[in-house]
Coordinates of C-alpha atoms in Angstrom, one line a residue:
M109 CA -26.8 -38.9 -80.6
V110 CA -29.1 -37.1 -78.1
F111 CA -29.9 -33.4 -77.9
S112 CA -28.1 -33.0 -74.6
S113 CA -24.7 -34.0 -76.0
I114 CA -21.6 -32.2 -77.3
D115 CA -21.8 -34.1 -80.6
F116 CA -25.4 -32.9 -81.3
I117 CA -24.9 -29.3 -80.2
F118 CA -21.5 -28.5 -81.6
R119 CA -21.3 -30.9 -84.6
F120 CA -24.5 -32.1 -86.1
L121 CA -26.8 -29.2 -85.4
P122 CA -24.5 -26.3 -86.7
V123 CA -23.6 -28.2 -89.9
F124 CA -27.2 -29.2 -90.6
L125 CA -28.5 -25.7 -89.9
L126 CA -25.9 -24.2 -92.2
I127 CA -26.8 -26.5 -95.1
Y128 CA -30.5 -26.0 -94.4
A129 CA -30.2 -22.2 -94.4
V130 CA -28.5 -22.0 -97.8
C131 CA -30.9 -24.5 -99.4
P132 CA -33.6 -22.9 -101.6
F133 CA -37.0 -23.6 -100.3
R134 CA -37.8 -26.3 -102.9
W135 CA -34.9 -28.4 -101.5
K136 CA -35.5 -27.7 -97.8
N137 CA -37.8 -30.7 -97.2
L138 CA -35.3 -33.0 -98.9
C139 CA -32.5 -31.5 -96.8
L140 CA -34.5 -32.1 -93.6
F141 CA -35.4 -35.6 -94.7
A142 CA -31.7 -36.5 -95.4
G143 CA -30.5 -34.8 -92.2
S144 CA -33.1 -36.7 -90.2
L145 CA -32.1 -40.0 -91.7
F146 CA -28.5 -39.3 -90.9
F147 CA -29.5 -38.4 -87.3
Y148 CA -31.5 -41.6 -87.0
Y149 CA -28.7 -43.7 -88.4
S150 CA -26.3 -42.3 -85.8
G151 CA -28.6 -43.9 -83.2
V152 CA -29.0 -47.3 -84.9
K153 CA -25.5 -47.7 -86.5
E154 CA -24.9 -50.8 -84.4
N155 CA -28.1 -52.2 -86.0
P156 CA -28.0 -50.7 -89.5
S157 CA -30.9 -52.8 -90.7
Y158 CA -33.1 -50.7 -88.5
L159 CA -32.6 -47.8 -90.9
F160 CA -33.8 -50.0 -93.7
L161 CA -36.8 -50.9 -91.6
F162 CA -37.5 -47.2 -91.0
L163 CA -37.3 -46.4 -94.7
C164 CA -39.6 -49.4 -95.5
S165 CA -42.1 -48.1 -92.9
I166 CA -42.1 -44.7 -94.6
G167 CA -42.4 -46.2 -98.1
V168 CA -45.2 -48.6 -97.2
N169 CA -47.3 -46.0 -95.4
Y170 CA -46.8 -43.5 -98.2
I171 CA -48.2 -46.0 -100.7
L172 CA -51.0 -47.0 -98.4
G173 CA -52.0 -43.4 -97.9
I174 CA -52.3 -43.0 -101.7
L175 CA -54.4 -46.2 -102.0
I176 CA -56.7 -45.1 -99.2
G177 CA -57.0 -41.6 -100.5
N178 CA -57.5 -42.4 -104.2
R179 CA -59.9 -45.3 -104.0
K180 CA -63.6 -45.2 -103.4
R181 CA -63.8 -48.9 -102.6
E182 CA -61.6 -51.1 -100.5
R183 CA -60.4 -48.1 -98.5
K184 CA -61.1 -49.8 -95.2
K185 CA -59.2 -52.9 -96.4
W186 CA -56.1 -50.8 -97.0
L187 CA -56.5 -49.1 -93.7
I188 CA -56.6 -52.4 -91.9
I189 CA -53.6 -53.6 -93.8
G190 CA -51.7 -50.5 -92.7
I191 CA -52.7 -50.9 -89.1
I192 CA -51.6 -54.5 -89.1
Y193 CA -48.3 -53.7 -90.9
N194 CA -47.4 -50.9 -88.5
F195 CA -48.3 -52.7 -85.3
F196 CA -46.7 -56.0 -86.5
W197 CA -43.2 -54.5 -86.3
L198 CA -44.0 -52.8 -83.0
F199 CA -45.3 -56.1 -81.6
L200 CA -42.3 -58.1 -83.0
F201 CA -39.6 -55.9 -81.5
K202 CA -41.3 -54.6 -78.3
Y203 CA -43.8 -57.2 -77.2
S204 CA -43.0 -60.6 -78.7
G205 CA -40.3 -61.4 -76.0
F206 CA -42.8 -60.6 -73.3
F207 CA -45.5 -62.9 -74.7
I208 CA -43.0 -65.7 -75.3
Q209 CA -41.6 -65.4 -71.8
N210 CA -45.1 -65.6 -70.3
L211 CA -46.2 -68.4 -72.6
N212 CA -43.1 -70.4 -71.6
G213 CA -44.1 -69.8 -67.9
I214 CA -47.6 -71.2 -68.5
L215 CA -46.2 -74.2 -70.3
S216 CA -43.8 -74.9 -67.4
F217 CA -46.6 -74.5 -64.9
F218 CA -48.6 -77.2 -66.5
G219 CA -45.5 -79.4 -66.8
L220 CA -45.3 -79.4 -70.6
P221 CA -41.7 -80.1 -71.8
V222 CA -42.0 -77.4 -74.5
Q223 CA -40.2 -74.1 -74.5
I224 CA -40.4 -71.5 -77.3
P225 CA -37.0 -69.9 -78.1
A226 CA -36.6 -66.5 -76.5
F227 CA -36.6 -63.5 -78.9
E228 CA -35.4 -60.3 -77.3
P229 CA -34.1 -57.9 -80.0
V230 CA -32.8 -54.4 -79.4
L231 CA -35.7 -52.0 -79.7
P232 CA -35.5 -49.8 -82.7
I233 CA -35.2 -46.2 -81.6
G234 CA -38.4 -44.2 -81.8
I235 CA -40.5 -47.1 -83.1
S236 CA -43.4 -46.4 -80.7
F237 CA -43.6 -42.8 -81.8
Y238 CA -43.3 -43.2 -85.6
T239 CA -45.7 -46.1 -85.5
F240 CA -48.3 -43.9 -83.9
Q241 CA -47.7 -41.1 -86.4
N242 CA -48.0 -43.5 -89.4
V243 CA -51.3 -44.9 -88.1
S244 CA -52.7 -41.5 -87.3
Y245 CA -51.9 -40.4 -90.9
L246 CA -53.6 -43.4 -92.5
A247 CA -56.6 -43.0 -90.2
D248 CA -57.0 -39.2 -91.0
V249 CA -56.7 -39.9 -94.8
Y250 CA -59.4 -42.6 -94.4
R251 CA -61.7 -40.2 -92.5
R252 CA -61.1 -37.6 -95.2
R253 CA -59.7 -35.2 -92.6
V254 CA -56.7 -34.7 -94.8
S255 CA -55.9 -35.5 -98.4
F256 CA -53.0 -38.0 -98.9
E257 CA -49.5 -36.7 -99.4
R258 CA -48.4 -36.9 -103.0
S259 CA -44.7 -36.3 -102.4
F260 CA -42.6 -39.1 -101.0
T261 CA -40.0 -36.6 -99.8
N262 CA -42.6 -34.6 -98.0
Y263 CA -44.1 -37.6 -96.3
G264 CA -40.6 -39.0 -95.4
M265 CA -39.7 -35.6 -93.9
Y266 CA -42.8 -35.5 -91.9
I267 CA -42.2 -39.0 -90.3
S268 CA -38.5 -38.7 -89.8
M269 CA -38.2 -35.0 -88.7
F270 CA -35.4 -35.4 -86.2
P271 CA -36.6 -32.9 -83.6
Q272 CA -39.6 -35.1 -82.7
L273 CA -38.5 -38.5 -84.2
I274 CA -37.0 -40.2 -81.1
A275 CA -39.4 -39.3 -78.3
G276 CA -42.2 -37.1 -79.6
P277 CA -44.2 -35.0 -79.2
I278 CA -46.5 -37.1 -81.4
V279 CA -47.1 -34.7 -84.3
T280 CA -50.1 -35.5 -86.5
Y281 CA -49.9 -34.8 -90.2
S282 CA -52.8 -32.5 -90.1
S283 CA -51.1 -30.2 -87.6
V284 CA -48.0 -29.6 -89.8
R285 CA -49.4 -30.1 -93.3
S286 CA -49.6 -26.5 -94.3
R287 CA -46.0 -25.8 -93.1
I288 CA -44.7 -28.8 -95.0
R289 CA -45.6 -27.0 -98.2
K290 CA -45.0 -23.5 -97.2
R291 CA -43.2 -22.1 -94.2
K292 CA -40.9 -19.2 -93.2
S293 CA -38.4 -19.3 -90.4
S294 CA -38.2 -15.7 -89.3
L295 CA -35.5 -14.3 -87.0
K296 CA -38.2 -14.0 -84.3
M297 CA -39.0 -17.8 -84.6
I298 CA -35.3 -18.7 -84.6
E299 CA -34.7 -16.6 -81.5
S300 CA -37.7 -18.1 -79.8
G301 CA -36.5 -21.6 -80.8
L302 CA -33.0 -21.1 -79.4
R303 CA -34.5 -19.8 -76.2
Q304 CA -36.8 -22.8 -75.9
F305 CA -34.0 -25.2 -76.7
T306 CA -31.8 -23.7 -74.0
I307 CA -34.5 -23.8 -71.4
G308 CA -35.3 -27.4 -72.2
L309 CA -31.6 -28.3 -72.1
G310 CA -31.3 -26.7 -68.7
L311 CA -34.3 -28.6 -67.3
K312 CA -32.8 -31.8 -68.6
V313 CA -29.1 -31.4 -67.7
L314 CA -29.3 -29.2 -64.6
I315 CA -32.3 -30.6 -62.9
A316 CA -33.4 -34.0 -64.3
N317 CA -29.9 -35.5 -64.5
Q318 CA -28.9 -34.1 -61.1
V319 CA -32.1 -35.1 -59.1
G320 CA -32.1 -38.5 -60.9
G321 CA -28.9 -39.4 -59.1
L322 CA -30.9 -39.7 -55.9
W323 CA -33.1 -42.4 -57.4
K324 CA -30.0 -44.2 -58.7
N325 CA -28.6 -44.3 -55.2
V326 CA -31.9 -45.7 -53.8
E327 CA -31.7 -48.5 -56.4
A328 CA -28.1 -49.1 -55.7
I329 CA -28.7 -49.4 -51.9
G330 CA -31.5 -51.9 -52.4
F331 CA -35.1 -51.4 -51.5
E332 CA -34.8 -53.8 -48.6
S333 CA -32.3 -51.5 -46.9
I334 CA -33.9 -48.1 -47.1
S335 CA -35.9 -46.3 -44.5
T336 CA -39.5 -45.0 -45.0
P337 CA -38.5 -41.3 -45.4
L338 CA -35.8 -42.2 -48.0
A339 CA -38.4 -44.4 -49.9
W340 CA -40.7 -41.4 -50.2
L341 CA -37.8 -39.1 -51.0
G342 CA -36.6 -41.5 -53.7
L343 CA -40.1 -41.4 -55.4
V344 CA -40.1 -37.6 -55.2
S345 CA -36.7 -37.6 -57.0
F346 CA -37.9 -40.0 -59.7
S347 CA -41.1 -38.0 -60.2
L348 CA -39.0 -34.8 -60.7
Q349 CA -36.5 -36.6 -62.9
I350 CA -39.1 -38.1 -65.3
Y351 CA -40.9 -34.8 -65.6
F352 CA -38.0 -32.6 -66.3
D353 CA -36.4 -35.2 -68.5
F354 CA -39.4 -35.5 -70.8
Y355 CA -40.5 -31.9 -70.5
G356 CA -37.0 -30.7 -71.2
Y357 CA -36.9 -32.9 -74.3
S358 CA -40.3 -31.6 -75.5
L359 CA -39.1 -28.0 -75.1
M360 CA -36.0 -28.8 -77.1
A361 CA -38.0 -30.4 -79.8
K362 CA -40.4 -27.4 -80.0
G363 CA -37.4 -25.1 -80.1
L364 CA -35.8 -27.0 -83.0
G365 CA -39.1 -27.0 -84.7
N366 CA -39.4 -23.2 -84.5
I367 CA -35.9 -22.8 -85.9
L368 CA -36.9 -25.0 -88.9
G369 CA -40.2 -23.1 -89.4
F370 CA -42.6 -25.5 -87.6
R371 CA -44.8 -25.1 -84.6
F372 CA -45.1 -28.3 -82.6
P373 CA -47.9 -28.9 -80.1
R374 CA -47.4 -28.3 -76.4
N375 CA -46.8 -31.5 -74.5
F376 CA -46.9 -30.4 -70.9
S377 CA -48.9 -27.9 -68.8
H378 CA -47.7 -28.0 -65.2
P379 CA -49.1 -31.4 -64.5
Y380 CA -47.9 -31.7 -60.9
L381 CA -50.3 -28.8 -60.0
S382 CA -53.3 -31.0 -60.9
T383 CA -56.0 -31.7 -58.3
S384 CA -57.0 -35.1 -59.9
M385 CA -55.5 -37.8 -61.9
T386 CA -57.9 -37.0 -64.8
E387 CA -56.6 -33.4 -64.9
F388 CA -53.0 -34.7 -64.6
W389 CA -53.3 -36.7 -67.8
R390 CA -54.8 -33.8 -69.6
R391 CA -51.6 -31.9 -68.7
W392 CA -49.0 -34.7 -69.0
H393 CA -47.7 -36.0 -72.4
I394 CA -50.6 -34.1 -74.0
T395 CA -50.0 -35.4 -77.5
L396 CA -50.1 -39.1 -76.4
G397 CA -53.4 -38.5 -74.6
S398 CA -54.8 -36.8 -77.6
W399 CA -53.7 -39.7 -79.8
F400 CA -55.4 -42.3 -77.7
R401 CA -58.5 -40.1 -77.4
E402 CA -58.8 -39.5 -81.2
Y403 CA -57.8 -43.0 -82.5
V404 CA -58.9 -45.4 -79.7
Y405 CA -61.4 -43.9 -77.2
I406 CA -63.7 -42.0 -79.7
P407 CA -63.7 -44.8 -82.4
F408 CA -64.7 -47.3 -79.6
G409 CA -67.6 -45.0 -78.8
G410 CA -66.2 -42.6 -76.3
N411 CA -68.7 -41.6 -73.6
R412 CA -71.7 -41.7 -76.0
E413 CA -73.0 -45.2 -75.3
G414 CA -73.8 -45.3 -71.7
F415 CA -71.9 -45.8 -68.4
W416 CA -70.6 -49.4 -68.8
K417 CA -69.3 -48.9 -72.4
T418 CA -67.7 -45.7 -71.4
T419 CA -66.0 -47.6 -68.5
R420 CA -64.9 -50.3 -71.0
N421 CA -63.5 -47.7 -73.3
L422 CA -61.5 -46.1 -70.5
L423 CA -60.2 -49.5 -69.4
V424 CA -59.0 -50.3 -73.0
V425 CA -57.3 -46.9 -73.3
W426 CA -55.4 -47.2 -70.0
L427 CA -54.4 -50.8 -70.5
L428 CA -53.0 -49.8 -73.9
T429 CA -51.4 -46.7 -72.5
G430 CA -49.6 -48.8 -69.9
F431 CA -48.6 -51.5 -72.4
W432 CA -47.4 -48.8 -74.9
H433 CA -44.8 -47.7 -72.3
G434 CA -43.3 -51.1 -71.9
A435 CA -43.7 -54.8 -72.3
S436 CA -43.8 -55.7 -68.6
W437 CA -46.4 -56.5 -66.0
N438 CA -45.6 -53.4 -64.0
F439 CA -46.7 -51.2 -66.9
I440 CA -50.0 -53.1 -67.1
L441 CA -50.5 -52.7 -63.4
W442 CA -49.6 -49.0 -63.7
G443 CA -52.3 -48.6 -66.4
L444 CA -54.9 -50.5 -64.3
V445 CA -54.2 -48.3 -61.3
L446 CA -54.6 -45.2 -63.4
F447 CA -57.8 -46.5 -64.8
L448 CA -59.1 -47.2 -61.2
L449 CA -58.2 -43.8 -60.0
I450 CA -59.8 -42.0 -63.0
F451 CA -62.9 -44.3 -62.7
L452 CA -63.3 -43.3 -59.0
E453 CA -63.0 -39.7 -60.0
K454 CA -65.7 -40.0 -62.6
L455 CA -68.0 -41.6 -59.9
G456 CA -67.8 -38.4 -57.9
L457 CA -64.4 -38.1 -56.4
G458 CA -63.4 -35.6 -59.1
K459 CA -66.3 -33.3 -58.3
L460 CA -65.3 -33.3 -54.6
F461 CA -61.7 -32.3 -55.5
A462 CA -63.0 -29.6 -57.9
R463 CA -64.9 -28.1 -55.0
R464 CA -62.1 -28.6 -52.5
P465 CA -58.8 -28.0 -54.5
M466 CA -56.7 -28.3 -51.4
A467 CA -58.0 -31.9 -50.8
G468 CA -57.2 -32.6 -54.5
H469 CA -53.6 -31.4 -54.1
I470 CA -53.1 -33.5 -51.0
Y471 CA -54.6 -36.5 -52.8
M472 CA -52.2 -36.0 -55.8
L473 CA -49.3 -35.5 -53.4
F474 CA -49.6 -39.2 -52.7
A475 CA -51.1 -40.5 -56.0
I476 CA -48.4 -39.1 -58.3
P477 CA -45.3 -40.7 -56.6
F478 CA -47.2 -43.9 -55.9
T479 CA -48.1 -44.4 -59.6
W480 CA -44.6 -43.5 -60.7
M481 CA -43.3 -46.2 -58.3
L482 CA -45.3 -48.7 -60.4
F483 CA -43.8 -47.2 -63.5
A484 CA -40.2 -47.1 -62.3
I485 CA -39.8 -50.6 -60.8
T486 CA -40.3 -53.4 -63.3
D487 CA -40.0 -56.3 -60.9
L488 CA -43.4 -56.9 -59.2
S489 CA -41.7 -58.5 -56.1
Q490 CA -39.6 -55.3 -55.7
I491 CA -42.7 -53.2 -56.0
A492 CA -44.1 -55.1 -53.1
I493 CA -41.0 -54.5 -51.0
Y494 CA -41.0 -50.8 -51.9
F495 CA -44.7 -50.5 -51.0
Q496 CA -43.9 -51.9 -47.6
R497 CA -41.1 -49.3 -47.2
L498 CA -43.6 -46.6 -48.1
F499 CA -46.2 -47.9 -45.6
P500 CA -44.1 -49.8 -43.0
F501 CA -47.0 -50.7 -40.8
L502 CA -48.0 -53.2 -43.6
A503 CA -44.8 -55.2 -43.2
Q504 CA -44.0 -57.8 -40.7
E505 CA -42.5 -56.6 -37.5
G506 CA -38.7 -56.2 -37.7
E507 CA -38.7 -56.0 -41.5
F508 CA -38.9 -52.2 -41.8
T509 CA -37.1 -49.1 -40.6
Y510 CA -39.1 -46.0 -39.9
F511 CA -36.1 -43.7 -39.8
T512 CA -32.3 -43.9 -40.2
G513 CA -29.6 -41.5 -41.1
D514 CA -29.9 -42.4 -44.8
F515 CA -32.7 -39.8 -45.3
L516 CA -30.6 -37.0 -43.8
K517 CA -27.6 -38.0 -45.9
Y518 CA -29.3 -38.0 -49.2
A519 CA -31.7 -35.1 -48.5
G520 CA -28.6 -33.0 -47.7
S521 CA -26.7 -34.1 -50.8
Y522 CA -29.5 -33.4 -53.2
A523 CA -31.2 -30.5 -51.5
L524 CA -30.3 -28.0 -54.2
S525 CA -31.6 -30.0 -57.1
L526 CA -34.7 -31.1 -55.2
C527 CA -35.5 -27.5 -54.3
A528 CA -34.9 -26.4 -57.9
G529 CA -37.3 -29.2 -59.1
L530 CA -40.0 -28.2 -56.7
I531 CA -39.8 -24.6 -57.7
F532 CA -39.8 -25.3 -61.5
I533 CA -42.9 -27.5 -61.4
T534 CA -44.8 -24.3 -60.6
P535 CA -45.5 -21.5 -63.1
V536 CA -43.5 -19.0 -61.1
P537 CA -40.2 -19.3 -63.1
K538 CA -42.1 -19.2 -66.4
N539 CA -44.0 -16.1 -65.3
L540 CA -40.8 -14.4 -64.2
Y541 CA -39.2 -15.3 -67.5
N542 CA -42.1 -14.0 -69.6
R543 CA -41.9 -10.7 -67.7
W544 CA -38.1 -10.3 -68.4
K545 CA -38.1 -12.2 -71.7
N546 CA -37.2 -9.2 -73.9
T547 CA -34.4 -7.8 -71.7
P548 CA -30.7 -8.4 -71.7
V549 CA -31.0 -10.0 -68.3
S550 CA -32.9 -13.0 -69.6
A551 CA -30.4 -13.4 -72.5
L552 CA -27.5 -13.4 -70.0
I553 CA -29.3 -16.0 -67.7
L554 CA -29.9 -18.3 -70.7
L555 CA -26.3 -17.9 -71.8
I556 CA -25.1 -19.0 -68.3
V557 CA -27.6 -21.9 -68.3
F558 CA -26.3 -23.0 -71.7
W559 CA -22.6 -23.0 -70.8
G560 CA -23.4 -24.6 -67.4
C561 CA -25.1 -27.4 -69.4
V562 CA -22.1 -27.7 -71.7
Y563 CA -19.8 -28.0 -68.7
C564 CA -22.0 -30.8 -67.2
M565 CA -22.1 -32.6 -70.5
K566 CA -18.3 -32.3 -70.9
M567 CA -18.0 -33.8 -67.4
G568 CA -20.1 -36.8 -68.5
M569 CA -23.4 -35.8 -67.0
D570 CA -25.4 -36.3 -70.2
D571 CA -27.7 -39.2 -69.3
P572 CA -29.9 -40.6 -72.1
F573 CA -33.5 -39.5 -72.0
L574 CA -35.8 -41.8 -70.1
Y575 CA -38.4 -41.9 -72.9
F576 CA -35.9 -43.2 -75.4
R577 CA -36.6 -46.7 -74.0
F578 CA -40.3 -46.5 -75.1

């Protein structure tokens, strides 16, 4: 069950909100906990043991939080046990198959007649996100930033809260602790939440799903057969798709949080207007960047121990960021390229772009789609082919096509969604909305957007969110 689906909008959400509204406050956390577990079960019902794994994760981390918070000694031991426990399950389900596959490749290379049986289980939904939330909670309790949660219901509700359970934003316990115990959902918050949810739904269904069709066509044609202009257009379409897909989900999550009385952190801030890759990653998936900064970069020493250790810490963060997104060499390569670009910017390139913003925008005009190419294509050999299509002068003569009619065909077919995407990456639509927010005009437009989305979903245009795979 996804937010952009008929089942969620017209079945689960109305029933849940009705029950939640009539519950007295002392039962609201239990209601949200139970509703979130039902929501999670609907996504893993083909693998019901994953619900048990999820509940075990909640229970184990709840107990570990008490042990870390109550004890004066052995606190570090319990923190290490918690980190090992959480990342063990993430490694088992997400990364063990990758390591086994590569180990078997090494054994075959050396002619050893030994092969480890493959293990490629279905990835439990949301495991990357709830693992990070559990670890951040234990770390914050260990650092005495927050006191441990005494109520199992409250902790379970915090981890399982369905608006942010599947694909974030990554909400730390400290940021919602006060509202777990005491919160009010005013009519103003409910209205704001409904508006944010509708805007996010529109970005997902009316832009991300539509422009994403162009990238699907490029994949279907085959990278060997596309022209250079279509190769660049395909990357533009994927860049817009992944942005509006995840940004739309984040807005829907924030909207649902407002309806329930929570204020989730902002996850995007017009990242495609950045003038450097460093700035881009301060604006893109903000909660993930904050998590790596607080729980990896700073504990490793941050930028306090000289140039080389700072460089090492950056390398660790970006390798982990790449690997977090997927167990594949392309994600490791993606992380390395991002590290290299950010490293060059810290050497002085960033200061140049700060003084010459137009040069920075031109630089990012190429850097953004190029890095998303490494993200989108998992096969390294296909990445090489696509790279040659982007820069045909690097290919052997006769193995590239500078221009064919394919570009005109698909540019024409997707012109409307591409133009909409290019407009909505700017702050112009948001500024216009804020100006007309309290007028009947904005309400009418959002109503049209909502029913337009419902029509598209009814017609089968409700693709799963890209970040569900992570």
